Amino acid sequence: MFVNNISLQHYRNYERLQLDSFGDVNLIIGQNAQGKTNMVEALFVLALSKSHRTSKDKELIAFDSSYAHIAAEIERKYGSLKLELSLSHQGKKAKINGLEQRKLSNFIGSLNVVMFAPEDLEIVKGTPGVRRRFLDMEIGQVTPSYLFHLQQYQKILVQRNNLLKTLWGKEASQQAMLDVWNAQLIEHGVKIVKKRKQFIKKLQKWAEYIHKGITNGLEELKLQYIPSFSDPEEEDEAVLFEAFMIKLSQVKDQEIRRGITLAGPHRDDLAFYINGNEVQIYGSQGQQRTTALSLKLAEIELIQEEIGEYPVLLLDDVLSELDPYRQTQLIETFQSKVQTFITATGVESLNADKLKDARIFQVHSGQVDA
């Protein structure tokens, strides 16, 4: 997979930007707040229709504009595609080769990316919500149907929570509507949990192998899904359905008292273990960084395994955060294999010998010089 060019209109601090040629490795150099991260963020948004930095689309639109537009031509193994995404206060419009896509899920996956940024350390040491978001975004890239079930689940969850808030002190006969929402919540929740378990199993295979290499065989990395209602290894949908139903019946009174749904994939988590010890609690900062790096490198291989070609790699201000050994491990992974975009404040913090063939783009105040 290869990004040939990109154009931006009214995106963040870019009034207009047109870059017509990229290389295998692209260094985007500039001081802070000049727009280098905005450029790689635009590629991420084009791939997933949402930012890795904010959940508010209006923040992506230039201050004095009513819309933002991102377009790029990409090469895939089956041919070239022109992708366009427009963001406005009315919503999003996506096009593939000039044809508007009625569903964003039909657009997502046209461009596959792996983003590695300093905040990705939070996948290891942050809250369960960060890890769930990581799973949702990565699975959604390679399995569009997952996004459908996730969107439906989230809508039903809101409705169910609204109903729970009205049920405190009501007779059992007035609680019948809860059974209707339960059936719908379980239908989509089971699909989400099953896909997450399958994804983690594949990610485990690659992450364990890569982590062992980075640590010279001294550390063994294990991933464990922590569901709120089932055995971590169970994938049979009928069994999951029954387990979810039983769990909801067990917590029903507590849910009504609190007015929130207490079981389901929105409450699940992901844990990381090095040599049997949980990294979030017992891991050193170096081990946490290496775990995050192993996950990202594993994502690259997993996507290639799933779709038959490598994704585009986006490294946002992350190489300078790694020691020389981890920099070398990362660079050797993507060179000659994965088109890569790297942002940095200067080349002096990077392993310049390993990046001597990179194309360099200088960014200053929303202007880019190649």
Coordinates of C-alpha atoms in Angstrom, one line a residue:
M1 CA 0.0 0.0 0.0
F2 CA 1.4 3.4 -1.0
V3 CA 0.3 7.0 -0.7
N4 CA 1.2 8.8 -3.9
N5 CA 0.0 12.3 -2.9
I6 CA -2.2 14.3 -0.6
S7 CA -4.1 17.5 -0.7
L8 CA -5.7 19.4 2.2
Q9 CA -8.1 22.3 2.4
H10 CA -9.0 24.2 5.5
Y11 CA -7.6 21.3 7.6
R12 CA -6.3 22.5 11.0
N13 CA -3.6 25.1 10.2
Y14 CA -3.4 24.1 6.5
E15 CA -5.4 26.6 4.3
R16 CA -4.3 24.7 1.2
L17 CA -1.7 22.0 0.8
Q18 CA -0.8 19.9 -2.3
L19 CA 2.1 17.4 -2.1
D20 CA 2.4 15.4 -5.3
S21 CA 5.1 12.9 -4.5
F22 CA 6.1 10.8 -1.6
G23 CA 8.9 8.3 -1.1
D24 CA 9.1 5.0 0.8
V25 CA 10.3 6.8 3.9
N26 CA 9.2 10.5 4.4
L27 CA 10.6 12.7 7.2
I28 CA 8.4 15.6 8.2
I29 CA 10.6 18.0 10.1
G30 CA 9.4 21.1 12.0
Q31 CA 9.2 22.8 15.3
N32 CA 6.3 22.2 17.6
A33 CA 2.9 23.7 16.6
Q34 CA 3.9 24.2 12.9
G35 CA 1.7 21.5 11.5
K36 CA 3.8 18.4 11.1
T37 CA 1.5 16.2 13.2
N38 CA -1.5 17.6 11.4
M39 CA -0.2 16.1 8.2
V40 CA 0.1 12.6 9.5
E41 CA -3.1 13.0 11.4
A42 CA -4.9 13.8 8.1
L43 CA -3.7 10.5 6.7
F44 CA -5.0 8.8 9.8
V45 CA -8.4 10.6 9.4
L46 CA -8.6 9.6 5.8
A47 CA -8.1 6.0 6.8
L48 CA -10.4 5.8 9.8
S49 CA -12.7 8.9 9.4
K50 CA -11.7 10.0 12.9
S51 CA -8.6 11.5 14.6
H52 CA -6.3 9.8 17.0
R53 CA -6.1 13.0 18.9
T54 CA -9.7 14.2 19.3
S55 CA -13.2 12.9 19.2
K56 CA -14.5 16.3 18.0
D57 CA -14.5 16.7 14.2
K58 CA -14.9 20.4 14.5
E59 CA -11.4 20.7 15.8
L60 CA -10.1 19.4 12.5
I61 CA -11.7 22.3 10.6
A62 CA -9.8 25.5 10.2
F63 CA -11.0 28.2 12.6
D64 CA -12.5 30.5 10.0
S65 CA -13.9 27.8 7.7
S66 CA -17.1 25.7 7.6
Y67 CA -15.5 22.6 6.2
A68 CA -12.2 20.6 5.8
H69 CA -11.3 18.4 2.9
I70 CA -8.7 15.6 2.6
A71 CA -7.9 13.8 -0.6
A72 CA -5.2 11.3 -1.6
E73 CA -4.3 8.9 -4.4
I74 CA -3.2 5.5 -3.1
E75 CA -1.8 2.4 -4.8
R76 CA -3.1 -1.0 -3.7
K77 CA -2.2 -4.4 -5.0
Y78 CA -5.5 -4.4 -7.0
G79 CA -5.0 -0.9 -8.5
S80 CA -5.1 2.8 -7.6
L81 CA -7.8 4.6 -5.6
K82 CA -8.6 8.3 -5.1
L83 CA -10.0 8.8 -1.6
E84 CA -11.8 12.0 -0.5
L85 CA -13.2 12.9 2.9
S86 CA -15.1 16.1 3.7
L87 CA -15.8 17.2 7.2
S88 CA -18.4 19.8 8.0
H89 CA -20.6 20.8 10.9
Q90 CA -23.3 18.7 9.2
G91 CA -21.2 15.6 9.2
K92 CA -18.9 13.6 6.9
K93 CA -18.9 12.8 3.2
A94 CA -16.6 10.1 1.7
K95 CA -15.8 9.3 -1.9
I96 CA -13.9 6.5 -3.6
N97 CA -12.9 7.3 -7.2
G98 CA -15.5 10.1 -7.2
L99 CA -18.4 7.9 -6.0
E100 CA -20.0 9.0 -2.7
Q101 CA -20.2 6.2 -0.1
R102 CA -23.5 6.0 1.7
K103 CA -21.9 4.3 4.7
L104 CA -18.6 5.2 6.2
S105 CA -18.0 1.5 6.9
N106 CA -17.7 1.1 3.1
F107 CA -15.0 3.7 3.0
I108 CA -12.9 2.7 6.1
G109 CA -10.4 0.1 5.1
S110 CA -9.6 1.6 1.7
L111 CA -6.4 3.0 3.2
N112 CA -4.9 1.0 6.1
V113 CA -2.6 2.8 8.5
V114 CA -0.7 2.0 11.7
M115 CA -0.1 5.0 13.9
F116 CA 2.6 5.1 16.6
A117 CA 2.6 8.2 18.8
P118 CA 3.9 9.0 22.3
E119 CA 0.3 8.8 23.6
D120 CA 0.3 5.1 22.6
L121 CA 2.1 4.3 25.8
E122 CA -1.3 4.8 27.3
I123 CA -2.5 1.6 25.6
V124 CA -0.2 -0.2 28.1
K125 CA -0.5 2.0 31.2
G126 CA -3.7 4.0 30.7
T127 CA -7.3 3.3 31.4
P128 CA -9.4 0.4 30.0
G129 CA -11.2 2.9 27.7
V130 CA -7.9 3.6 25.9
R131 CA -7.3 -0.1 25.3
R132 CA -10.9 -0.6 24.1
R133 CA -10.5 2.3 21.6
F134 CA -7.2 0.7 20.4
L135 CA -9.0 -2.6 19.7
D136 CA -12.0 -0.9 18.1
M137 CA -10.0 1.2 15.7
E138 CA -7.6 -1.6 14.6
I139 CA -10.3 -4.2 14.2
G140 CA -12.5 -1.8 12.3
Q141 CA -9.8 -1.2 9.7
V142 CA -9.7 -4.8 8.6
T143 CA -13.3 -5.9 9.4
P144 CA -15.8 -3.2 8.4
S145 CA -18.7 -5.3 9.7
Y146 CA -17.2 -4.9 13.2
L147 CA -17.8 -1.2 13.0
F148 CA -21.5 -1.8 12.2
H149 CA -22.0 -4.0 15.2
L150 CA -20.1 -1.5 17.4
Q151 CA -22.2 1.5 16.2
Q152 CA -25.4 -0.5 16.8
Y153 CA -24.2 -1.6 20.2
Q154 CA -23.4 2.0 21.3
K155 CA -26.8 3.3 20.2
I156 CA -28.6 0.5 22.0
L157 CA -26.4 1.1 25.1
V158 CA -27.5 4.7 25.3
Q159 CA -31.2 3.7 25.0
R160 CA -30.8 1.0 27.6
N161 CA -29.1 3.3 30.0
N162 CA -31.9 5.9 29.6
L163 CA -34.5 3.2 30.3
L164 CA -32.6 2.0 33.5
K165 CA -32.6 5.6 34.9
T166 CA -36.5 5.5 34.8
L167 CA -36.9 2.0 36.4
W168 CA -35.9 2.6 40.0
G169 CA -38.8 1.8 42.3
K170 CA -41.1 0.5 39.5
E171 CA -43.0 -2.7 39.5
A172 CA -41.5 -5.8 37.8
S173 CA -44.3 -5.6 35.1
Q174 CA -43.0 -2.1 34.2
Q175 CA -39.5 -3.5 33.6
A176 CA -40.5 -5.7 30.6
M177 CA -39.1 -3.2 28.1
L178 CA -35.6 -4.0 29.5
D179 CA -35.8 -7.5 28.1
V180 CA -36.2 -6.1 24.6
W181 CA -33.1 -3.9 24.9
N182 CA -31.2 -6.8 26.5
A183 CA -31.8 -9.0 23.4
Q184 CA -30.6 -6.3 21.0
L185 CA -27.6 -5.4 23.2
I186 CA -26.5 -9.1 23.4
E187 CA -27.0 -9.7 19.7
H188 CA -24.4 -7.0 18.8
G189 CA -22.3 -7.4 21.9
V190 CA -21.5 -11.0 21.2
K191 CA -20.3 -10.2 17.7
I192 CA -17.9 -7.5 19.2
V193 CA -16.5 -9.8 21.9
K194 CA -16.0 -12.7 19.5
K195 CA -14.1 -10.5 17.0
R196 CA -12.0 -8.9 19.7
K197 CA -10.9 -12.4 21.0
Q198 CA -10.0 -13.5 17.5
F199 CA -8.0 -10.3 16.9
I200 CA -6.1 -10.5 20.2
K201 CA -5.2 -14.2 19.5
K202 CA -3.6 -13.1 16.1
L203 CA -2.0 -10.1 17.7
Q204 CA -0.5 -12.2 20.4
K205 CA 1.2 -14.5 17.9
W206 CA 3.1 -11.5 16.3
A207 CA 3.6 -9.4 19.4
E208 CA 5.2 -12.4 21.3
Y209 CA 7.6 -13.1 18.4
I210 CA 8.6 -9.4 17.9
H211 CA 9.0 -8.7 21.7
K212 CA 11.2 -11.7 22.1
G213 CA 13.4 -10.4 19.3
I214 CA 13.6 -6.9 20.7
T215 CA 14.6 -8.2 24.2
N216 CA 17.1 -10.8 22.8
G217 CA 14.8 -13.6 24.1
L218 CA 14.8 -12.4 27.7
E219 CA 11.2 -11.4 27.9
E220 CA 8.0 -13.3 26.9
L221 CA 5.0 -11.0 26.2
K222 CA 1.4 -12.3 26.7
L223 CA -1.9 -10.6 25.9
Q224 CA -5.1 -11.4 27.8
Y225 CA -8.6 -10.2 27.0
I226 CA -10.6 -9.5 30.2
P227 CA -14.3 -9.8 29.3
S228 CA -17.0 -8.7 31.7
F229 CA -19.3 -11.8 31.2
S230 CA -17.5 -14.8 29.7
D231 CA -14.4 -17.0 29.7
P232 CA -11.5 -15.1 28.0
E233 CA -11.0 -18.0 25.5
E234 CA -14.7 -18.7 24.6
E235 CA -15.6 -17.8 21.0
D236 CA -18.8 -19.8 20.4
E237 CA -21.6 -17.2 19.8
A238 CA -24.3 -19.4 21.4
V239 CA -22.3 -19.8 24.6
L240 CA -21.4 -16.1 24.6
F241 CA -25.1 -15.2 24.2
E242 CA -26.1 -17.3 27.1
A243 CA -23.3 -16.0 29.3
F244 CA -24.2 -12.4 28.5
M245 CA -27.9 -13.0 29.2
I246 CA -27.1 -14.6 32.6
K247 CA -24.7 -11.8 33.6
L248 CA -27.4 -9.2 32.8
S249 CA -29.9 -11.0 34.9
Q250 CA -27.4 -11.2 37.8
V251 CA -26.7 -7.4 37.8
K252 CA -30.2 -6.3 37.0
D253 CA -31.1 -4.9 40.4
Q254 CA -27.7 -3.1 40.7
E255 CA -28.1 -1.6 37.2
I256 CA -31.5 -0.2 38.0
R257 CA -30.2 1.3 41.2
R258 CA -27.3 2.9 39.4
G259 CA -28.9 3.7 36.1
I260 CA -26.1 2.2 34.0
T261 CA -25.3 -1.0 32.1
L262 CA -22.7 -2.9 34.1
A263 CA -21.8 -5.7 31.7
G264 CA -20.8 -5.9 28.0
P265 CA -17.9 -5.1 25.7
H266 CA -18.0 -1.5 26.9
R267 CA -16.7 -2.7 30.2
D268 CA -14.0 -5.1 28.9
D269 CA -10.2 -4.7 29.2
L270 CA -6.9 -6.0 27.8
A271 CA -3.9 -6.9 30.0
F272 CA -0.2 -7.3 29.1
Y273 CA 2.2 -9.7 30.9
I274 CA 6.0 -9.9 30.7
N275 CA 7.3 -13.2 32.1
G276 CA 4.1 -13.6 34.0
N277 CA 4.0 -10.1 35.6
E278 CA 1.4 -7.5 34.6
V279 CA 3.2 -4.7 32.7
Q280 CA 0.8 -2.0 33.8
I281 CA 1.5 -2.6 37.5
Y282 CA 5.0 -4.1 37.7
G283 CA 6.6 -3.2 34.4
S284 CA 9.4 -0.6 34.2
Q285 CA 9.0 2.4 31.8
G286 CA 11.4 0.6 29.4
Q287 CA 9.2 -2.5 29.5
Q288 CA 6.1 -0.5 28.9
R289 CA 7.7 1.3 25.9
T290 CA 8.9 -2.0 24.5
T291 CA 5.4 -3.5 24.9
A292 CA 3.8 -0.6 23.1
L293 CA 6.4 -0.9 20.3
S294 CA 5.9 -4.7 20.0
L295 CA 2.1 -4.1 19.7
K296 CA 2.5 -1.6 16.9
L297 CA 5.0 -3.8 15.0
A298 CA 2.6 -6.7 15.5
E299 CA -0.2 -4.6 14.0
I300 CA 1.8 -4.1 10.8
E301 CA 2.2 -7.9 10.3
L302 CA -1.3 -8.7 11.4
I303 CA -2.8 -6.3 8.8
Q304 CA -0.6 -7.7 6.1
E305 CA -1.8 -11.2 7.1
E306 CA -5.4 -10.1 7.0
I307 CA -5.5 -8.1 3.8
G308 CA -2.5 -9.4 1.8
E309 CA -0.5 -6.1 1.8
Y310 CA 1.3 -3.9 4.3
P311 CA -0.4 -0.8 5.8
V312 CA 1.2 2.7 5.8
L313 CA 3.1 3.4 9.0
L314 CA 2.7 6.8 10.7
L315 CA 5.4 7.6 13.4
D316 CA 4.4 10.9 15.1
D317 CA 7.2 12.3 17.2
V318 CA 8.0 8.8 18.5
L319 CA 11.5 7.9 17.3
S320 CA 13.1 10.5 19.5
E321 CA 11.3 8.9 22.5
L322 CA 13.1 5.6 21.8
D323 CA 16.6 4.7 22.7
P324 CA 19.0 4.0 19.8
Y325 CA 18.5 0.2 20.1
R326 CA 14.7 0.5 19.9
Q327 CA 15.0 3.1 17.1
T328 CA 17.1 0.6 15.1
Q329 CA 14.6 -2.2 15.7
L330 CA 11.7 -0.1 14.5
I331 CA 13.5 1.3 11.4
E332 CA 14.7 -2.1 10.3
T333 CA 11.2 -3.4 10.6
F334 CA 9.7 -0.9 8.1
Q335 CA 12.6 -0.3 5.7
S336 CA 12.1 -1.7 2.2
K337 CA 8.7 -3.1 3.3
V338 CA 6.3 -0.4 4.6
Q339 CA 5.8 3.2 3.4
T340 CA 6.5 5.3 6.4
F341 CA 5.8 8.9 7.5
I342 CA 8.0 10.2 10.4
T343 CA 7.5 13.5 12.2
A344 CA 10.3 15.0 14.2
T345 CA 11.6 18.4 15.4
G346 CA 15.0 17.7 13.8
V347 CA 17.0 14.9 12.2
E348 CA 19.7 15.1 15.0
S349 CA 17.4 13.0 17.3
L350 CA 17.0 10.2 14.7
N351 CA 19.2 7.4 13.6
A352 CA 20.3 9.3 10.4
D353 CA 22.4 6.6 9.0
K354 CA 19.4 4.3 8.8
L355 CA 17.3 7.0 7.2
K356 CA 19.7 8.4 4.6
D357 CA 17.4 7.6 1.7
A358 CA 14.4 9.3 3.2
R359 CA 12.5 12.2 1.5
I360 CA 12.5 15.3 3.7
F361 CA 9.7 17.8 4.1
Q362 CA 10.2 21.0 6.1
V363 CA 7.1 22.3 7.8
H364 CA 6.7 25.9 9.0
S365 CA 3.4 27.7 9.8
G366 CA 1.2 25.4 7.7
Q367 CA 3.6 25.6 4.7
V368 CA 5.6 22.6 3.5
D369 CA 8.8 22.6 1.4
A370 CA 9.9 19.3 0.0

